[in-house]
XYZ file of C-alpha atoms in Angstrom:
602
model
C -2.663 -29.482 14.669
C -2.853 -29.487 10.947
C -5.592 -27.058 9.420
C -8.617 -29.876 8.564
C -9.828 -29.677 5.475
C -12.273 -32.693 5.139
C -11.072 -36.396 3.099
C -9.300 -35.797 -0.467
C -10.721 -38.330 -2.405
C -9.987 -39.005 -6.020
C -12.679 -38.433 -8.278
C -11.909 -40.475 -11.044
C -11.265 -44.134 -10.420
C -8.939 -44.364 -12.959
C -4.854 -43.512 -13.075
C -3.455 -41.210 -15.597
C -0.437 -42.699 -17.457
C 2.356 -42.335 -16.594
C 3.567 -40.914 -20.384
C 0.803 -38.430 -20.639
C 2.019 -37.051 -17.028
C 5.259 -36.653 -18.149
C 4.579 -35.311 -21.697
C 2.384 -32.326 -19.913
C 4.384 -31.881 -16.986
C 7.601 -30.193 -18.705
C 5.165 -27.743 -20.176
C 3.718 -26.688 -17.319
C 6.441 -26.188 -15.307
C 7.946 -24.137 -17.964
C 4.646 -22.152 -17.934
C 4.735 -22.038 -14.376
C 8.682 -20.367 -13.998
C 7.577 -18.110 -16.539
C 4.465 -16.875 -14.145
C 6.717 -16.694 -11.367
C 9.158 -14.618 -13.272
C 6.240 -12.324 -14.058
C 5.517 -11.980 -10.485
C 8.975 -11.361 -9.525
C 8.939 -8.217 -11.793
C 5.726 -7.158 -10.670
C 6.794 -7.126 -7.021
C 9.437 -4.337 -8.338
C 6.985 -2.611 -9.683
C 4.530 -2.778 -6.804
C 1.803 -4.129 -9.192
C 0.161 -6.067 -6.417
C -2.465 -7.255 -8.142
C -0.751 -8.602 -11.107
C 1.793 -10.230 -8.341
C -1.527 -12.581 -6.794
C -2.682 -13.242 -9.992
C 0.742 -14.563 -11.498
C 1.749 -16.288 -8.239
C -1.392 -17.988 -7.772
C -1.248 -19.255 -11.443
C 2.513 -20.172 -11.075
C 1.172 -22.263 -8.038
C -1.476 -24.037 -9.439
C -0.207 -25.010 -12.429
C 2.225 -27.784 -11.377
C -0.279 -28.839 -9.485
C -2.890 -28.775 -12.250
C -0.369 -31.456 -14.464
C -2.593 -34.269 -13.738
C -6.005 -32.900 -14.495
C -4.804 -31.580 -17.944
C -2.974 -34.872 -18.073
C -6.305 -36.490 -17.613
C -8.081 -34.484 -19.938
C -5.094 -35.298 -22.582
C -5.718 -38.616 -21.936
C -9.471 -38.637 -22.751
C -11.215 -36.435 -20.460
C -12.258 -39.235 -17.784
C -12.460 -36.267 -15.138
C -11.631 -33.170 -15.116
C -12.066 -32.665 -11.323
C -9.199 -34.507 -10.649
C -7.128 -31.448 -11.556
C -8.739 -29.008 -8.949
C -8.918 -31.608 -5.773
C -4.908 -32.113 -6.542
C -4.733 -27.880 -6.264
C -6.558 -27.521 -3.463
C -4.760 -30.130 -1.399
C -1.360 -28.685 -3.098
C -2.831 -24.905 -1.768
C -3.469 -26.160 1.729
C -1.387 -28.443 2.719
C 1.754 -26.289 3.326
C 2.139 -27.563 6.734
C 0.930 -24.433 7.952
C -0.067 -25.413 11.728
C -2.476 -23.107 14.113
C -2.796 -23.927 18.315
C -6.448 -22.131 18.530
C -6.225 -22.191 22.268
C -2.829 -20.014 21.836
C -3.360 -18.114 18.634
C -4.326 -14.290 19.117
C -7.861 -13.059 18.056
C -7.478 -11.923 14.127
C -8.879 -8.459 14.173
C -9.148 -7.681 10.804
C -6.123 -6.229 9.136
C -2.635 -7.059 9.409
C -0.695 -3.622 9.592
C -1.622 -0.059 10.993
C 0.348 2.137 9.159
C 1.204 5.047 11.125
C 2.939 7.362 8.079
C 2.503 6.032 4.674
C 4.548 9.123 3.536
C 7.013 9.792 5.780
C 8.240 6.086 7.400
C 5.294 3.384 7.380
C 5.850 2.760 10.682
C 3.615 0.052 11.721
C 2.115 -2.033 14.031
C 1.366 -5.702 12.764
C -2.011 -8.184 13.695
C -1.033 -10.900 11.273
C -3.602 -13.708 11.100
C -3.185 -15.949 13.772
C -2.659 -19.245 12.129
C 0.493 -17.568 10.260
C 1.825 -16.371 13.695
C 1.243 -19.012 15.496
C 2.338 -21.354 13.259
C 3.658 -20.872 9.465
C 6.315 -18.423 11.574
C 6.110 -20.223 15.223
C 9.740 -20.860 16.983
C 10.564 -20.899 20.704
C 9.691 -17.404 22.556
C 12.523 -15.622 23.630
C 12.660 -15.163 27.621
C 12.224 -12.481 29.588
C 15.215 -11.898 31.867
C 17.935 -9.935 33.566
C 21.445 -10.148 31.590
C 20.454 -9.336 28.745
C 23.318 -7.688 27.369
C 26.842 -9.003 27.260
C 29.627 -6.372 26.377
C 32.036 -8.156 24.103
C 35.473 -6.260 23.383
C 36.200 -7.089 19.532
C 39.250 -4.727 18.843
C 42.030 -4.237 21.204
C 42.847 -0.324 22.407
C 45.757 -0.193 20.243
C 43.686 0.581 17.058
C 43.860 3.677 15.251
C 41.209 6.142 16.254
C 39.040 7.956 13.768
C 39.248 11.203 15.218
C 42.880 11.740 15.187
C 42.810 13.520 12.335
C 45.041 12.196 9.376
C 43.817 8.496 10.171
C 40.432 7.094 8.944
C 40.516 3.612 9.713
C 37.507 2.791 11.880
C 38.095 0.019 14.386
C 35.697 0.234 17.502
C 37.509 -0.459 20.991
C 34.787 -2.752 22.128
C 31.211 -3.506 21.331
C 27.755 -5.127 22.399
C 24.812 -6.841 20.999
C 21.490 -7.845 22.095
C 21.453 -10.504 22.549
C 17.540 -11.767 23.738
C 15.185 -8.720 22.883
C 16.544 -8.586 19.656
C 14.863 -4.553 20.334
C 14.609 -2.044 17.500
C 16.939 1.423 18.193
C 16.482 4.955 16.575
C 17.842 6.813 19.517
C 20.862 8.269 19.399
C 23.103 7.288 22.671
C 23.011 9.869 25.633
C 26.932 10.318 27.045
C 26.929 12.201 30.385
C 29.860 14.177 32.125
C 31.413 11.288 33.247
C 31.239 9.448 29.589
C 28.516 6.846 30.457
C 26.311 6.038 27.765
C 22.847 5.212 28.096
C 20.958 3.428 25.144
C 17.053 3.174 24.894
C 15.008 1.089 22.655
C 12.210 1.462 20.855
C 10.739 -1.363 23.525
C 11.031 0.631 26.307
C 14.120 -1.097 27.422
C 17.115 1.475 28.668
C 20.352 0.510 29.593
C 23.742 2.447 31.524
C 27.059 1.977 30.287
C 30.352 2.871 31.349
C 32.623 4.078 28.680
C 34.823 0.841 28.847
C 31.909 -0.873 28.371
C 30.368 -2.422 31.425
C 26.137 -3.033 32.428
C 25.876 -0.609 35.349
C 22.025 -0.482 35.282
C 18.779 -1.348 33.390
C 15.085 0.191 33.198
C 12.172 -1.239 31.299
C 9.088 0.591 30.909
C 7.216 -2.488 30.663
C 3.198 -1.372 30.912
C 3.664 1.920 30.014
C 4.440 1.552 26.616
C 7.516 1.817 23.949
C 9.384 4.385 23.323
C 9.918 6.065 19.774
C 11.810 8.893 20.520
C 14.954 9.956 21.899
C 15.357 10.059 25.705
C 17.082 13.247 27.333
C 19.498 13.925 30.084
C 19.126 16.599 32.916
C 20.790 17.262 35.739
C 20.458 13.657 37.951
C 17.696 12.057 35.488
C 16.823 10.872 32.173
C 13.634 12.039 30.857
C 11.691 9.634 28.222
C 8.055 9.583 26.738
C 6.130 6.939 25.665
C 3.707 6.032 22.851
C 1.166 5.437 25.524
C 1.480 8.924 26.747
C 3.904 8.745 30.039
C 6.629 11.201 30.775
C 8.981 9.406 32.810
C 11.854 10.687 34.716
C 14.570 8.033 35.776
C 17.207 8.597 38.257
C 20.932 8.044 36.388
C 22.720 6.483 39.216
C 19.823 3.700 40.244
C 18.049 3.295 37.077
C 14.471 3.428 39.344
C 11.539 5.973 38.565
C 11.860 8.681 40.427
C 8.122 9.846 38.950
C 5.942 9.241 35.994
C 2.885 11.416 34.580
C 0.519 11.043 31.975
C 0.796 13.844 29.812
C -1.351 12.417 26.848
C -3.319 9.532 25.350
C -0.985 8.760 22.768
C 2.407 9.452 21.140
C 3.374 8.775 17.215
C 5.796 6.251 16.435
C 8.293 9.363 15.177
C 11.899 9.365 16.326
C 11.235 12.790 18.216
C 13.763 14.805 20.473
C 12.996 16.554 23.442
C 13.885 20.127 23.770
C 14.869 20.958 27.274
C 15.197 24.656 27.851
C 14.256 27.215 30.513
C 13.411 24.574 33.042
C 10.902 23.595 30.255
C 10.752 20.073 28.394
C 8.900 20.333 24.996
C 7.905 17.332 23.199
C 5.266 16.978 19.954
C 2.211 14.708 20.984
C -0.936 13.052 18.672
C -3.463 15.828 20.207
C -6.337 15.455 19.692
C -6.332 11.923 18.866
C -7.934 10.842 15.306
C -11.727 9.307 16.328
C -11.460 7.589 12.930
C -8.600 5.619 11.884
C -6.496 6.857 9.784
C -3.342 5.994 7.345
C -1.305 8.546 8.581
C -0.805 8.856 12.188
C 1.305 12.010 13.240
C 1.929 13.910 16.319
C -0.344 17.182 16.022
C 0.784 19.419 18.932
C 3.485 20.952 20.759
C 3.213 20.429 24.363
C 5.737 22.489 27.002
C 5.929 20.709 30.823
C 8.142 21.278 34.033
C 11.294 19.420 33.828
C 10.450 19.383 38.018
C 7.741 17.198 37.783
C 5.675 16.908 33.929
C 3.364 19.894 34.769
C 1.532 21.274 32.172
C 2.779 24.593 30.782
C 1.573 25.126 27.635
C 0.528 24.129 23.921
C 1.086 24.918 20.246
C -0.429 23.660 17.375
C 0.976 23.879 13.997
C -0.107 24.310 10.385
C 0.967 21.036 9.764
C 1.805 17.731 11.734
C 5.517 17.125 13.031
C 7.403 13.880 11.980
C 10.613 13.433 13.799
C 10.419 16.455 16.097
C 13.523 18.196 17.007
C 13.894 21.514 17.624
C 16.689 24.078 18.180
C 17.810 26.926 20.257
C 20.285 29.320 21.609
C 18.353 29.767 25.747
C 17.549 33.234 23.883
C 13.563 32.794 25.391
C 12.431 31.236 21.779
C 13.142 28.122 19.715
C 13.039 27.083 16.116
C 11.675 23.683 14.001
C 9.502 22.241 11.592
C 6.969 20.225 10.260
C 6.796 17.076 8.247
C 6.446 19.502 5.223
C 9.082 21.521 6.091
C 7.545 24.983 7.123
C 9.784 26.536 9.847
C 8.647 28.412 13.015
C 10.322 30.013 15.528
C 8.109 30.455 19.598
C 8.949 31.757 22.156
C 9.306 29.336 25.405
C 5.618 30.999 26.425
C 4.078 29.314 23.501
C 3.793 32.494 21.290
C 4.244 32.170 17.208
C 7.031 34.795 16.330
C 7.598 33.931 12.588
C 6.329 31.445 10.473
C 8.031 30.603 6.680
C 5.922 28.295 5.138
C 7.292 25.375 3.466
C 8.355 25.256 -0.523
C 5.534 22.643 -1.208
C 2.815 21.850 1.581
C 2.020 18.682 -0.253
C 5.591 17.405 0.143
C 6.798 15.143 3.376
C 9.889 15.090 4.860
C 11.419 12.994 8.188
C 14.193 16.215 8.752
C 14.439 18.468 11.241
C 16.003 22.264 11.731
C 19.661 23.089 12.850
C 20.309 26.372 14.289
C 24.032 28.254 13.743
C 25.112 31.807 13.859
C 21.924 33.481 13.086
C 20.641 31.045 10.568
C 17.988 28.361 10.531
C 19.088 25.561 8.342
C 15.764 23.290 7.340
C 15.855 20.342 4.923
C 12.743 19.139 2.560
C 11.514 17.997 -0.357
C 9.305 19.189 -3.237
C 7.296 17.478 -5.909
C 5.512 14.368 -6.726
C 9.120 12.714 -7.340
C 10.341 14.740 -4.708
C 13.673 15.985 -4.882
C 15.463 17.615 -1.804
C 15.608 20.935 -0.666
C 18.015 22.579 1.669
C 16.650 26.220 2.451
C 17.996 28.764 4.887
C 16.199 31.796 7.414
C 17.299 34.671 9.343
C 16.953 33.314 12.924
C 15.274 36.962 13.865
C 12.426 37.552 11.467
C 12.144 34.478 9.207
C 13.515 36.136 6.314
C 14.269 33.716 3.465
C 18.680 33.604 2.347
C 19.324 30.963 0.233
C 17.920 27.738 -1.214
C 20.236 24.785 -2.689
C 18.029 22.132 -4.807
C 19.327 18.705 -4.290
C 19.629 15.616 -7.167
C 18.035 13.448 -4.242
C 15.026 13.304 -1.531
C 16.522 15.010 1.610
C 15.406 13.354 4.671
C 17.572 13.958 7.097
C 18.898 17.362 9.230
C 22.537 18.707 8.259
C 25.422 19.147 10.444
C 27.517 22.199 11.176
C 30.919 22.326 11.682
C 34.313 23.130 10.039
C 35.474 20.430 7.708
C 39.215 19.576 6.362
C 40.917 20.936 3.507
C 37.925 24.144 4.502
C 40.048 25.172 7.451
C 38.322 27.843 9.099
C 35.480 28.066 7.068
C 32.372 26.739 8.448
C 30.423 24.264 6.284
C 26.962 22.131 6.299
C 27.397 17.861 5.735
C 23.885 16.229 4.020
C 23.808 12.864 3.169
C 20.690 12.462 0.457
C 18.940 9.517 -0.437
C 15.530 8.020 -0.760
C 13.891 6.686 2.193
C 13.868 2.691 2.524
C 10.763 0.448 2.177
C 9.104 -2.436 3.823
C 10.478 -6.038 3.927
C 8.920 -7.356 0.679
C 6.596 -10.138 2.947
C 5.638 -7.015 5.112
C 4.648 -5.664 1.676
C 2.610 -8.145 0.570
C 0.614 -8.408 4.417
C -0.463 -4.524 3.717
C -1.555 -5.361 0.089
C -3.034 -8.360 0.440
C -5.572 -10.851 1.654
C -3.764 -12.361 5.027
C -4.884 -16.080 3.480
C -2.519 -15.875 0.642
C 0.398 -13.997 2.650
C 2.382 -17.592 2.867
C 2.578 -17.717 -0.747
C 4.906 -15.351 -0.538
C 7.323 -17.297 1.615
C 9.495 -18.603 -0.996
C 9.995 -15.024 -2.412
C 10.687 -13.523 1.251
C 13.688 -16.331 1.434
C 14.649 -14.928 -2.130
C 14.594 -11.278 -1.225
C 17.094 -12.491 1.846
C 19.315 -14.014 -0.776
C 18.908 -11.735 -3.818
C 17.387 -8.241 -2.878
C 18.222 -6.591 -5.438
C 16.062 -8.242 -7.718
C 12.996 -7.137 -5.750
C 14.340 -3.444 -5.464
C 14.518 -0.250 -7.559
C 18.499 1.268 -8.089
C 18.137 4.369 -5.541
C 20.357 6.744 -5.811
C 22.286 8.504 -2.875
C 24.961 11.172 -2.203
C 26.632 13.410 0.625
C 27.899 16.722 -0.124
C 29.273 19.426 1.683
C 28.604 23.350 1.316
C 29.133 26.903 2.642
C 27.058 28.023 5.320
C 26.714 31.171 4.574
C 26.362 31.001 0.860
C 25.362 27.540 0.136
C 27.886 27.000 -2.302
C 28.923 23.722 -2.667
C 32.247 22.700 -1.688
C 32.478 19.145 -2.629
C 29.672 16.478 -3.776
C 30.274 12.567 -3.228
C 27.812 10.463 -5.330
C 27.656 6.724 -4.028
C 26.925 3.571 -5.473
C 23.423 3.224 -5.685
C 20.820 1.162 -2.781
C 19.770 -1.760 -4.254
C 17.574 -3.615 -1.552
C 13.796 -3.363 -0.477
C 14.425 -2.256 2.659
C 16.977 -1.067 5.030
C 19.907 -3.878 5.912
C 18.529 -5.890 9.290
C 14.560 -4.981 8.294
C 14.070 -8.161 6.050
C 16.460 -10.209 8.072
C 14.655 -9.569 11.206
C 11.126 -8.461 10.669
C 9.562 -12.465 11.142
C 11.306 -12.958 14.718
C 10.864 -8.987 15.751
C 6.807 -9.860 14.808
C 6.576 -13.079 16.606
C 7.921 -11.592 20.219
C 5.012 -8.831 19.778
C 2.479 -11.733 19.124
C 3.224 -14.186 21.634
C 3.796 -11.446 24.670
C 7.547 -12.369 25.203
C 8.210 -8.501 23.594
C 5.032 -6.822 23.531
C 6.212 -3.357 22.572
C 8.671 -3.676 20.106
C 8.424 -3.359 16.687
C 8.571 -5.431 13.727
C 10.785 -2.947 11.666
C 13.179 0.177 11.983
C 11.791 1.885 8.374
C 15.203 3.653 9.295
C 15.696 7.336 7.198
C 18.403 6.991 4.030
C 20.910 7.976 6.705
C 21.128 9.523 10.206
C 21.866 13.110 10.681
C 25.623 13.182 10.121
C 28.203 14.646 12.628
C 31.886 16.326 11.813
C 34.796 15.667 14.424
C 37.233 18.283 15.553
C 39.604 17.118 12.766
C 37.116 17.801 10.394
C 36.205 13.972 9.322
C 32.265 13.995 8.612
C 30.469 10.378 9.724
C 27.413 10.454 7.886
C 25.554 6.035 8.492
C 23.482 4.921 5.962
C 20.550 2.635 5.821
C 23.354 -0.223 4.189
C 24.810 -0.508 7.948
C 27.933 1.156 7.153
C 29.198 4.476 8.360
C 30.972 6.326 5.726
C 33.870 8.801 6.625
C 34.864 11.728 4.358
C 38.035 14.383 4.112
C 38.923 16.395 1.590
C 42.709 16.489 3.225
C 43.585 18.183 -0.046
C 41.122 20.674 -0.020
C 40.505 20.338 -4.348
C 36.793 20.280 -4.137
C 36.062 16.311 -4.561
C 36.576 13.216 -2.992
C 38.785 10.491 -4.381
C 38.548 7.429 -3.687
C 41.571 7.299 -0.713
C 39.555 10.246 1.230
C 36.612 8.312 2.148
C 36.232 5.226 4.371
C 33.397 3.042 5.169
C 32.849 0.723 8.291
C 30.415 -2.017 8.264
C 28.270 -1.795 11.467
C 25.671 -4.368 10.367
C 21.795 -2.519 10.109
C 20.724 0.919 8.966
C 21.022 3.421 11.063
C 18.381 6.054 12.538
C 20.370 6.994 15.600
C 23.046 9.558 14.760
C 26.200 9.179 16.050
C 27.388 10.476 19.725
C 30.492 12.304 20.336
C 32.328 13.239 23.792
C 35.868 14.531 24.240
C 37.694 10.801 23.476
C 34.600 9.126 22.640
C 32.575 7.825 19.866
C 29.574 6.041 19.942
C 27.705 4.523 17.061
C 24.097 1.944 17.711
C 22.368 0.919 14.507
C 18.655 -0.827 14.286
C 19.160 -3.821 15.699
C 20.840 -2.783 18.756
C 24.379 -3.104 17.726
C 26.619 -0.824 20.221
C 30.263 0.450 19.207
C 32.263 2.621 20.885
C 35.052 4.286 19.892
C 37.713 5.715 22.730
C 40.416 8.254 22.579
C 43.236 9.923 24.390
């Protein structure tokens, strides 16, 4: 039913003329566009405050034509003005089902890293859930995905070396859930994939393409990070603390444990090593609520059976855990600040280098080649991006390279073309997306005046670059022993609020959580700038950006810069936290919203 808000009676008897209404109108709905025009540029520069005030004047003054018009006309009532506002206010059509609606608790967002991602789990107000937003739920069922071959096998392939044209052999969508994805696809021996969503849902694919099985971990909560494979399971751990071990060929549970009461909403990897699985958990967990949420400890279990081993805490909280090592007895990472440590697989500090600047924040992670430990940060209150390098045996400090951009993600290793036989380090570089602008305005604002925003959330779908900053991004390649660059590519600035799907998404994502039909999904991906880029064996680095496009560079002439016909981009369709997987013949790209393309070879 429609929100009552008692009768709306006039309180003047009698009519303003029509010529007065006229006169006064024009003005103030040239006033009013002006206000809203004010508010537009105050959304860009996060003045939130300014925003409500301008938008809430830009509202009511259309509305407020006939009181002035009465007061123009002789001042018979001036009340007239405000009982027109009100009813213009409230009667948006905005509809509430109060046997239906969710209990309003207070706050519409959690944020669970303000820094690092703003990760966060939504309680809008019911009414705007319920109704300002309400469409059919989406159904719970078997099915759910549908592989759909879009380019025939006689495409070029990527990874044949002189070729960059990037045409995926067949592809899938989801096509119900409409699940968020940061984990990277797991390919096993046999080239199955196996995709896992942020909901908890996992699915097996063969390598041409077709369902073989699916797992949903339903009660016991979504899962943020990455799943792993060993030996005859896949290993995952969920936000509410279960380590669950699934069997590869039947998809059932072959055991779950709860190893503790909660996990962050971080994209973190499992190191498995030394019959060991090491994950990062929120331990202890906060008593008081708190803006930043962050996993806190190390934690070491039997791959067997989830047995506690061991913990570790470090000097500062992890964000995107993934660690690194050689089966040498010890592994390397780092925290959100970008200190490094290397322990041994008993738990036992070794070294420690502490980070550049313990005040800055950073989503990378550590990559371990040939002796060195290759960690990415960034420093300052504008941070800009670090890339510095340790002795794998004692911590010793190499080299540092200062970057023109936030780093946020981990480099790849490899050996790249026109560098033949030289091995080099890929980066891509860029600032970190934002929030949907509406999702903005819920953390910033009263929920009461969140619809107001509507009409500037449809804008921001339509024009999002004028509620966005220019951010500027880049991928460059360098020596890995020296650090000296080898060639820099500087692209076209981001020009969007957030990351391509977010805004597009973000209302139907936050309905399923509300109404039960997807309960542990989230609303948005608040993907990195780009995913941790890989290099092929012909040297091609794939580095996807938060745009939905993959980018592919060669220097084929080896002169230190890439022109224009040496890079190549391929429009997947949302960012991308998931880095790319790569088998002998196969390539396998997801992106936030689910989006599946595979890539086969010879």
């Amino acid at each position: 039913m429609v929100i009552p808000l008692g009768p709306m009676q006039m309180a003047g008897p009698e009519a303003v003329p029509e010529v007065v209404k006229d006169k006064y109108s024009k003005f103030w709905w040239v006033i009013a566009v002006l206000l809203v025009t004010l508010a537009v540029s105050e959304i860009v520069t996060h003045d939130v405050f300014a925003v409500l005030f301008h938008s809430l004047l830009a509202g009511e003054n259309p509305s407020l034509t006939g009181g002035v018009a009465t007061l123009a006309s002789g001042g018979r009532d001036a009340r007239v003005g405000y009982q027109v506002r009100r009813e213009a206010f409230w009667g948006l059509g905005i509809r509430a089902s109060h046997a239906e609606a969710p209990a309003f608790d207070g706050c519409m967002f959690e944020p669970a890293c303000s820094v690092c991602r703003q990760r966060c789990q939504w309680n809008l107000f019911s009414w705007v859930s319920w109704g300002l937003f309400a469409r059919a739920p989406l159904a719970l069922s078997e099915g759910h995905v549908r592989p759909e071959r879009l380019f025939p096998s006689r495409h070029a392939r990527h990874h044949q070396g002189s070729k960059l044209d990037l045409a995926g052999d067949w592809a899938l969508l989801q096509e119900k859930f409409e699940d968020i994805v940061r984990a990277t696809p797991l390919i096993d021996k046999q080239k199955n994939i196996y995709i896992t969503t942020v909901a908890g849902r996992s699915y097996k694919l063969s390598a041409e393409g077709q369902l073989i099985w699916t797992h949903y971990t339903d009660g016991k909560g979504s899962v943020p990070g990455v799943g792993s494979l060993w030996e005859s399971v896949m290993l995952l751990l969920t936000r509410k603390g279960f380590l669950i071990a699934i069997d590869i060929d039947t998809g059932t549970e072959r055991w779950a444990r709860k190893i503790t009461e909660q996990v962050a909403t971080a994209t973190d990897c499992a190191l498995l090593t030394q019959g060991l699985i090491i994950v990062s958990v929120m331990d202890p967990v906060p008593l008081v609520p708190q803006q930043e949420i962050e996993n806190s400890r190390l934690m070491a279990l039997s791959i067997e059976d989830g047995s506690f081993r061991w913990s570790f805490a470090p000097y500062r909280p992890t964000f995107n855990f993934q660690a690194a090592t050689v089966d040498d007895d010890s592994f390397v990472f780092q925290d959100r600040t970008g200190g490094v440590y290397r322990l041994s697989t008993d738990g036992k500090l070794l070294w420690y280098a502490k980070t550049p600047d313990r005040e800055s924040s950073t989503t990378a992670a550590v990559v371990l080649h040939d002796g060195r430990v290759f960690a990415v940060s960034n420093a300052g209150k504008q941070p800009a991006g670090l890339l510095h390098v340790y002795d794998y045996e004692d911590g010793e400090h190499l080299w540092t390279q200062e970057l023109p951009h936030e780093a946020n993600q981990a480099v790849a290793v490899g050996e790249l073309a026109g560098s033949s036989g030289k091995t080099s380090l890929i980066l891509g570089m860029g600032k970190n997306p934002g929030l949907p602008l509406i999702a903005r305005v819920a953390l910033s604002l009263p929920t009461i005046v969140v619809p107001l925003f509507w009409p500037f959330h449809l804008l921001s779908l339509s024009f999002p670059s004028v509620f966005a900053k220019k951010e500027g991004r880049a991928i460059f390649a360098v020596d890995a022993a020296t650090g000296a660059v080898r060639w820099y590519h500087e692209m076209d600035p981001y020009h969007r609020p957030a990351a391509a799907g977010d805004s597009e998404n973000v209302l139907a994502r936050f309905r399923a959580t509300q109404n039960g039909s997807n309960p542990n999904n989230e609303p948005v991906c608040l993907p990195d700038a780009n995913a941790q880029p890989v290099i092929d064996g012909a040297g091609t680095a794939f580095v996807p950006f938060q745009d939905g496009k993959i980018y592919a560079l060669r220097d084929d002439n080896g002169d230190g810069k890439i022109s224009p016909e040496e890079v190549k981009e391929h429009l997947v369709g949302a960012g991308f936290q998931a880095s790319p997987a790569m088998a002998p013949g196969l390539f396998a790209v997801i992106d936030c919203s689910g989006r599946l393309e595979v890539f086969l070879g010879p």
